[in-house]
Short mmCIF file of C-alpha atoms in Angstrom, two decimals:
data_model
loop_
_atom_site.label_atom_id
_atom_site.label_comp_id
_atom_site.label_asym_id
_atom_site.label_seq_id
_atom_site.Cartn_x
_atom_site.Cartn_y
_atom_site.Cartn_z
CA MET R 1 162.25 55.60 -117.75
CA MET R 2 158.95 56.58 -118.54
CA ARG R 3 157.63 54.14 -115.36
CA LEU R 4 159.66 55.68 -113.12
CA SER R 5 159.36 59.70 -113.94
CA ALA R 6 155.14 58.43 -113.29
CA MET R 7 155.07 57.03 -110.66
CA LEU R 8 156.90 59.87 -108.45
CA VAL R 9 155.02 62.80 -109.18
CA THR R 10 153.64 64.08 -105.97
CA GLN R 11 156.06 63.43 -104.01
CA LEU R 12 158.64 64.80 -106.73
CA VAL R 13 157.66 67.55 -107.09
CA ALA R 14 155.80 68.09 -103.78
CA ALA R 15 159.40 68.38 -102.53
CA VAL R 16 160.34 70.77 -104.33
CA TRP R 17 158.51 73.67 -102.04
CA MET R 18 159.40 71.63 -99.27
CA VAL R 19 162.92 71.79 -99.11
CA GLY R 20 163.46 74.25 -102.31
CA GLY R 21 162.73 71.95 -104.61
CA LEU R 22 162.62 68.21 -106.25
CA SER R 23 160.19 68.29 -109.68
CA GLY R 24 159.47 65.01 -111.23
CA VAL R 25 156.23 64.21 -114.17
CA GLY R 26 153.50 61.76 -113.42
CA GLY R 27 151.07 59.99 -115.27
CA PRO R 28 146.98 57.98 -113.92
CA ALA R 29 147.28 56.14 -111.69
CA SER R 30 146.15 52.54 -111.82
CA SER R 31 143.30 51.29 -110.49
CA GLU R 32 144.83 48.78 -108.15
CA ASN R 33 146.72 50.92 -106.47
CA GLU R 34 143.18 53.10 -106.52
CA ARG R 35 142.07 50.33 -104.79
CA ALA R 36 145.15 48.96 -102.85
CA GLY R 37 144.81 52.26 -101.12
CA ARG R 38 148.38 53.29 -102.39
CA PRO R 39 149.38 56.51 -101.61
CA ALA R 40 149.14 59.37 -105.34
CA TYR R 41 153.12 59.11 -106.56
CA TRP R 42 152.67 55.27 -107.25
CA ARG R 43 151.03 57.05 -109.99
CA LEU R 44 152.00 54.03 -113.07
CA GLN R 45 152.94 49.63 -112.29
CA PRO R 46 154.96 48.05 -114.39
CA GLY R 47 153.43 47.07 -117.68
CA ASP R 48 151.49 50.11 -117.34
CA SER R 49 151.61 52.60 -120.84
CA GLY R 50 153.10 55.79 -118.75
CA GLN R 51 151.53 57.82 -122.35
CA ALA R 52 148.23 60.85 -121.89
CA THR R 53 147.92 63.35 -123.77
CA PRO R 54 147.56 67.56 -122.31
CA SER R 55 144.35 68.00 -121.61
CA LYS R 56 142.28 71.66 -121.42
CA GLU R 57 140.70 70.79 -118.39
CA ALA R 58 144.68 71.27 -116.96
CA VAL R 59 144.43 74.89 -116.12
CA THR R 60 140.77 75.81 -114.69
CA PRO R 61 138.81 77.91 -116.00
CA ARG R 62 138.80 80.35 -113.28
CA ASP R 63 142.97 80.71 -113.40
CA GLU R 64 142.23 81.26 -116.58
CA LYS R 65 140.31 83.77 -115.80
CA LYS R 66 141.98 85.25 -113.66
CA ALA R 67 145.61 85.34 -115.69
CA THR R 68 144.62 87.49 -118.26
CA SER R 69 142.43 89.78 -116.03
CA VAL R 70 145.74 91.94 -115.48
CA GLN R 71 146.07 94.63 -117.67
CA PRO R 72 149.65 95.15 -119.32
CA THR R 73 150.84 97.41 -117.39
CA ASP R 74 150.17 96.38 -113.67
CA ALA R 75 150.95 93.32 -114.63
CA LYS R 76 155.14 94.70 -115.05
CA VAL R 77 154.14 95.50 -111.74
CA VAL R 78 153.07 93.05 -110.89
CA ASP R 79 155.36 90.12 -111.96
CA ALA R 80 158.55 92.54 -110.59
CA ALA R 81 157.27 92.84 -106.83
CA PHE R 82 155.90 88.48 -108.08
CA ASP R 83 159.92 88.31 -108.44
CA LYS R 84 161.43 89.60 -105.63
CA ARG R 85 159.32 87.44 -103.37
CA LEU R 86 160.60 84.38 -105.10
CA ALA R 87 164.19 85.52 -105.30
CA ALA R 88 163.74 86.53 -101.47
CA VAL R 89 161.77 82.81 -100.47
CA ASP R 90 164.80 81.18 -103.21
CA GLU R 91 167.93 83.00 -100.78
CA LYS R 92 166.10 81.17 -97.57
CA MET R 93 165.23 77.80 -99.04
CA ALA R 94 169.05 77.89 -99.95
CA ALA R 95 170.18 77.69 -96.32
CA VAL R 96 167.95 75.04 -95.45
CA THR R 97 169.66 71.74 -95.14
CA ASP R 98 166.93 69.50 -93.28
CA LEU R 99 163.87 69.37 -93.49
CA ARG R 100 160.63 67.11 -91.69
CA ALA R 101 157.01 67.60 -91.54
CA ASP R 102 154.12 65.70 -91.73
CA PHE R 103 151.73 65.26 -94.92
CA GLU R 104 148.29 64.26 -96.03
CA GLN R 105 147.82 63.57 -99.54
CA LYS R 106 143.88 63.60 -100.90
CA LYS R 107 143.51 62.18 -104.40
CA LYS R 108 140.53 63.38 -106.22
CA THR R 109 139.33 61.48 -109.20
CA ALA R 110 135.91 61.38 -111.33
CA LEU R 111 135.75 57.60 -110.47
CA LEU R 112 135.93 57.66 -107.21
CA LYS R 113 133.21 59.89 -104.90
CA LYS R 114 135.19 60.58 -101.77
CA PRO R 115 139.12 61.41 -102.37
CA ILE R 116 142.27 58.80 -101.47
CA VAL R 117 143.47 59.54 -98.00
CA SER R 118 146.90 58.56 -97.45
CA LYS R 119 149.15 59.96 -94.29
CA GLY R 120 152.93 60.26 -93.29
CA SER R 121 156.21 62.02 -93.27
CA LEU R 122 158.44 63.22 -94.69
CA LEU R 123 162.63 63.37 -93.80
CA CYS R 124 164.70 65.69 -96.37
CA LYS R 125 168.59 66.12 -96.23
CA GLY R 126 170.81 66.95 -98.80
CA GLU R 127 170.41 64.83 -102.02
CA THR R 128 168.15 62.30 -100.21
CA VAL R 129 164.97 62.00 -99.36
CA LEU R 130 162.35 59.52 -97.53
CA TRP R 131 158.12 59.17 -97.20
CA ARG R 132 157.16 57.27 -94.98
CA THR R 133 153.42 56.30 -95.28
CA THR R 134 151.50 55.36 -92.66
CA GLY R 135 148.45 54.53 -93.87
CA PRO R 136 146.16 53.40 -95.19
CA ARG R 137 148.82 51.89 -96.68
CA LYS R 138 152.90 51.32 -95.21
CA SER R 139 154.54 51.90 -97.65
CA ASP R 140 158.17 53.90 -97.77
CA MET R 141 159.92 55.48 -100.81
CA LEU R 142 163.36 56.70 -100.79
CA VAL R 143 165.50 58.75 -103.26
CA ALA R 144 168.63 59.10 -103.14
CA GLY R 145 171.61 58.37 -105.28
CA GLY R 146 169.93 58.47 -108.83
CA GLU R 147 167.54 55.68 -107.29
CA VAL R 148 163.95 55.59 -106.32
CA THR R 149 163.79 52.58 -103.95
CA VAL R 150 159.51 51.94 -103.08
CA TYR R 151 159.31 49.38 -99.80
CA TYR R 152 155.58 47.57 -99.31
CA PRO R 153 156.42 45.89 -95.81
CA ASP R 154 152.87 44.68 -96.24
CA ASP R 155 153.94 42.49 -99.60
CA HIS R 156 157.84 41.64 -98.20
CA LEU R 157 158.42 43.67 -101.92
CA ALA R 158 160.61 46.48 -102.57
CA GLU R 159 160.96 47.73 -106.31
CA VAL R 160 163.84 50.11 -107.08
CA TYR R 161 163.93 52.49 -110.35
CA SER R 162 166.50 54.38 -111.73
CA MET R 163 166.82 57.86 -112.32
CA GLY R 164 167.53 59.08 -115.65
CA PRO R 165 169.75 61.98 -116.38
CA GLU R 166 166.78 63.92 -118.04
CA PHE R 167 164.16 63.52 -114.91
CA ARG R 168 167.86 64.14 -112.87
CA ASP R 169 168.22 67.65 -114.87
CA ALA R 170 164.28 68.13 -114.45
CA SER R 171 164.28 67.61 -110.35
CA GLY R 172 167.82 69.09 -109.31
CA GLY R 173 167.88 66.97 -107.15
CA PRO R 174 166.05 68.17 -103.46
CA LEU R 175 166.94 71.82 -103.12
CA PRO R 176 167.96 72.95 -106.39
CA ARG R 177 167.87 76.53 -107.68
CA LEU R 178 164.92 78.32 -108.76
CA SER R 179 166.04 79.17 -110.82
CA LYS R 180 166.33 75.67 -112.40
CA LEU R 181 162.20 74.56 -111.85
CA ARG R 182 162.16 77.93 -113.99
CA GLU R 183 163.59 75.72 -117.00
CA SER R 184 161.08 73.52 -116.72
CA PHE R 185 158.09 75.31 -115.72
CA GLU R 186 155.69 78.87 -115.96
CA PHE R 187 155.40 80.50 -113.23
CA ALA R 188 152.81 82.43 -112.32
CA ALA R 189 150.82 84.33 -109.36
CA MET R 190 148.09 83.56 -107.43
CA GLU R 191 145.63 84.84 -105.44
CA VAL R 192 146.52 83.68 -101.76
CA LYS R 193 142.53 83.24 -101.01
CA ASP R 194 142.40 80.97 -103.83
CA MET R 195 144.65 78.18 -102.18
CA VAL R 196 143.03 78.39 -98.34
CA GLY R 197 140.32 76.60 -97.19
CA GLY R 198 136.91 78.44 -97.30
CA GLY R 199 137.30 77.58 -92.88
CA GLU R 200 141.17 78.39 -92.61
CA LYS R 201 142.98 81.28 -90.93
CA VAL R 202 145.77 82.33 -92.45
CA ASP R 203 148.12 85.31 -92.40
CA VAL R 204 148.29 86.19 -96.31
CA SER R 205 150.37 88.82 -95.39
CA THR R 206 152.88 85.49 -95.59
CA ARG R 207 151.63 83.82 -98.05
CA ILE R 208 152.69 83.25 -101.61
CA ALA R 209 150.84 81.54 -104.60
CA ILE R 210 152.32 80.36 -106.87
CA ARG R 211 151.08 78.34 -110.54
CA LEU R 212 153.33 76.47 -112.31
CA THR R 213 152.61 75.55 -115.99
CA PRO R 214 155.27 72.76 -117.25
CA LYS R 215 157.55 73.58 -120.74
CA THR R 216 158.65 70.30 -121.97
CA GLU R 217 156.17 68.02 -124.17
CA GLU R 218 157.90 65.36 -121.86
CA LEU R 219 156.37 66.88 -118.33
CA LYS R 220 153.07 67.57 -120.46
CA LYS R 221 152.76 63.90 -120.96
CA HIS R 222 152.83 63.90 -117.30
CA VAL R 223 151.31 67.02 -115.44
CA GLY R 224 148.47 69.37 -116.37
CA SER R 225 149.45 72.24 -113.71
CA VAL R 226 151.23 72.81 -110.11
CA ARG R 227 149.32 74.94 -107.48
CA VAL R 228 151.51 76.16 -104.54
CA LEU R 229 151.06 77.93 -101.26
CA ILE R 230 154.22 78.44 -99.48
CA ASP R 231 154.40 79.97 -96.60
CA GLU R 232 157.89 82.56 -96.53
CA ARG R 233 158.37 82.89 -93.13
CA VAL R 234 159.75 79.42 -93.13
CA PRO R 235 160.08 78.58 -95.92
CA CYS R 236 158.79 75.99 -97.33
CA ALA R 237 155.31 74.81 -98.49
CA GLU R 238 151.91 74.43 -96.62
CA ARG R 239 149.80 73.23 -100.19
CA ILE R 240 150.54 71.18 -102.91
CA VAL R 241 147.77 70.91 -105.74
CA ILE R 242 148.95 68.97 -108.55
CA VAL R 243 146.67 68.27 -111.34
CA ASP R 244 147.22 66.30 -113.86
CA PRO R 245 146.58 65.77 -118.27
CA GLU R 246 143.18 64.48 -116.62
CA GLY R 247 141.88 66.71 -115.25
CA ASP R 248 142.40 64.66 -111.31
CA GLU R 249 143.58 66.68 -108.46
CA THR R 250 146.21 65.09 -105.66
CA GLU R 251 146.75 67.71 -103.08
CA LEU R 252 149.18 67.78 -100.43
CA LEU R 253 148.50 69.63 -96.70
CA PHE R 254 152.29 69.77 -94.81
CA THR R 255 152.43 69.98 -91.33
CA GLY R 256 154.38 70.07 -88.34
CA VAL R 257 157.69 71.79 -90.31
CA LYS R 258 160.85 71.83 -89.09
CA ILE R 259 163.79 72.68 -91.03
CA ASN R 260 168.16 72.62 -89.75
CA SER R 261 167.50 70.36 -86.88
CA GLY R 262 170.42 68.19 -87.16
CA MET R 263 169.12 65.28 -89.04
CA LYS R 264 171.43 62.85 -89.13
CA ASP R 265 171.80 60.15 -92.24
CA ALA R 266 170.93 57.26 -90.22
CA GLU R 267 166.96 58.83 -89.99
CA LEU R 268 167.05 58.30 -93.72
CA GLU R 269 168.02 54.74 -93.94
CA LEU R 270 165.68 52.92 -95.36
CA LYS R 271 166.38 49.17 -93.48
CA LEU R 272 165.04 46.40 -95.50
CA PRO R 273 164.18 43.00 -93.80
CA GLU R 274 165.96 40.04 -94.96
CA LYS R 275 163.66 38.52 -96.34
CA THR R 276 162.27 40.97 -98.66
CA LYS R 277 161.99 41.04 -102.26
CA ILE R 278 163.74 43.20 -103.71
CA SER R 279 162.74 43.68 -107.53
CA ARG R 280 163.86 46.35 -110.94
CA PRO R 281 161.07 46.09 -112.83
CA ALA R 282 161.79 46.50 -116.66
CA GLY R 283 162.59 49.48 -118.36
CA THR R 284 163.96 51.75 -115.90
CA GLY R 285 167.55 51.54 -116.32
CA LYS R 286 168.90 48.17 -115.55
#
């Protein structure tokens, strides 16, 4: 089950904020996957240990400084206003029945001079999430019915992983409430400007920035911290930055977001060609 959780970290944590919440855990990506240009959600291949040790670098010094710069009296006021905004976002997220968006993912690691960039689209409805990565290497990932199916058309291969109850509890499906996420993560307010690029122009009054720190030891093995920028008007994430225990970052930027568009169930079907080899890697529960 460890391999499954590691593989899903980026896309599942991202889905938390795109549709009101998926969360997962993950570990370091294998060098084989980096060379192949696979997206960062493919965190571990069968045979990887899935073990990682939480690192102090998971929370940057700048974040730590901001977290300690608020005086106790002011902190109560800030926390109350922050919680009120989160509650409003939570209420809006509860009304989302389906969502579609484009994404760009950048994987930054000390081992590479340039980030690995992948692009694609995301579809969500009910408890089903479909990620379609179009480049540089095509792949589809379907999360549905307690299983994750990853399809590589170039390899004529599909790998199926079973999600254990501990990870279903952590994720709560694609549309859990923020109160469910609080069981697994500590929430802290951030400055919106720290989540926006230098050349970007956004209305900071309609954005809320959050830093999540995992509570459980299982999550801490794979996730250092998560930083999220939410557009409260939609509501969904515009940007997500996931830091693993080794200090490597994965950034996702979402554009073209559409919610409650009347998505058909057929749009979320993953149709595998007849000659596709279907594999259930050892240790995935089946």
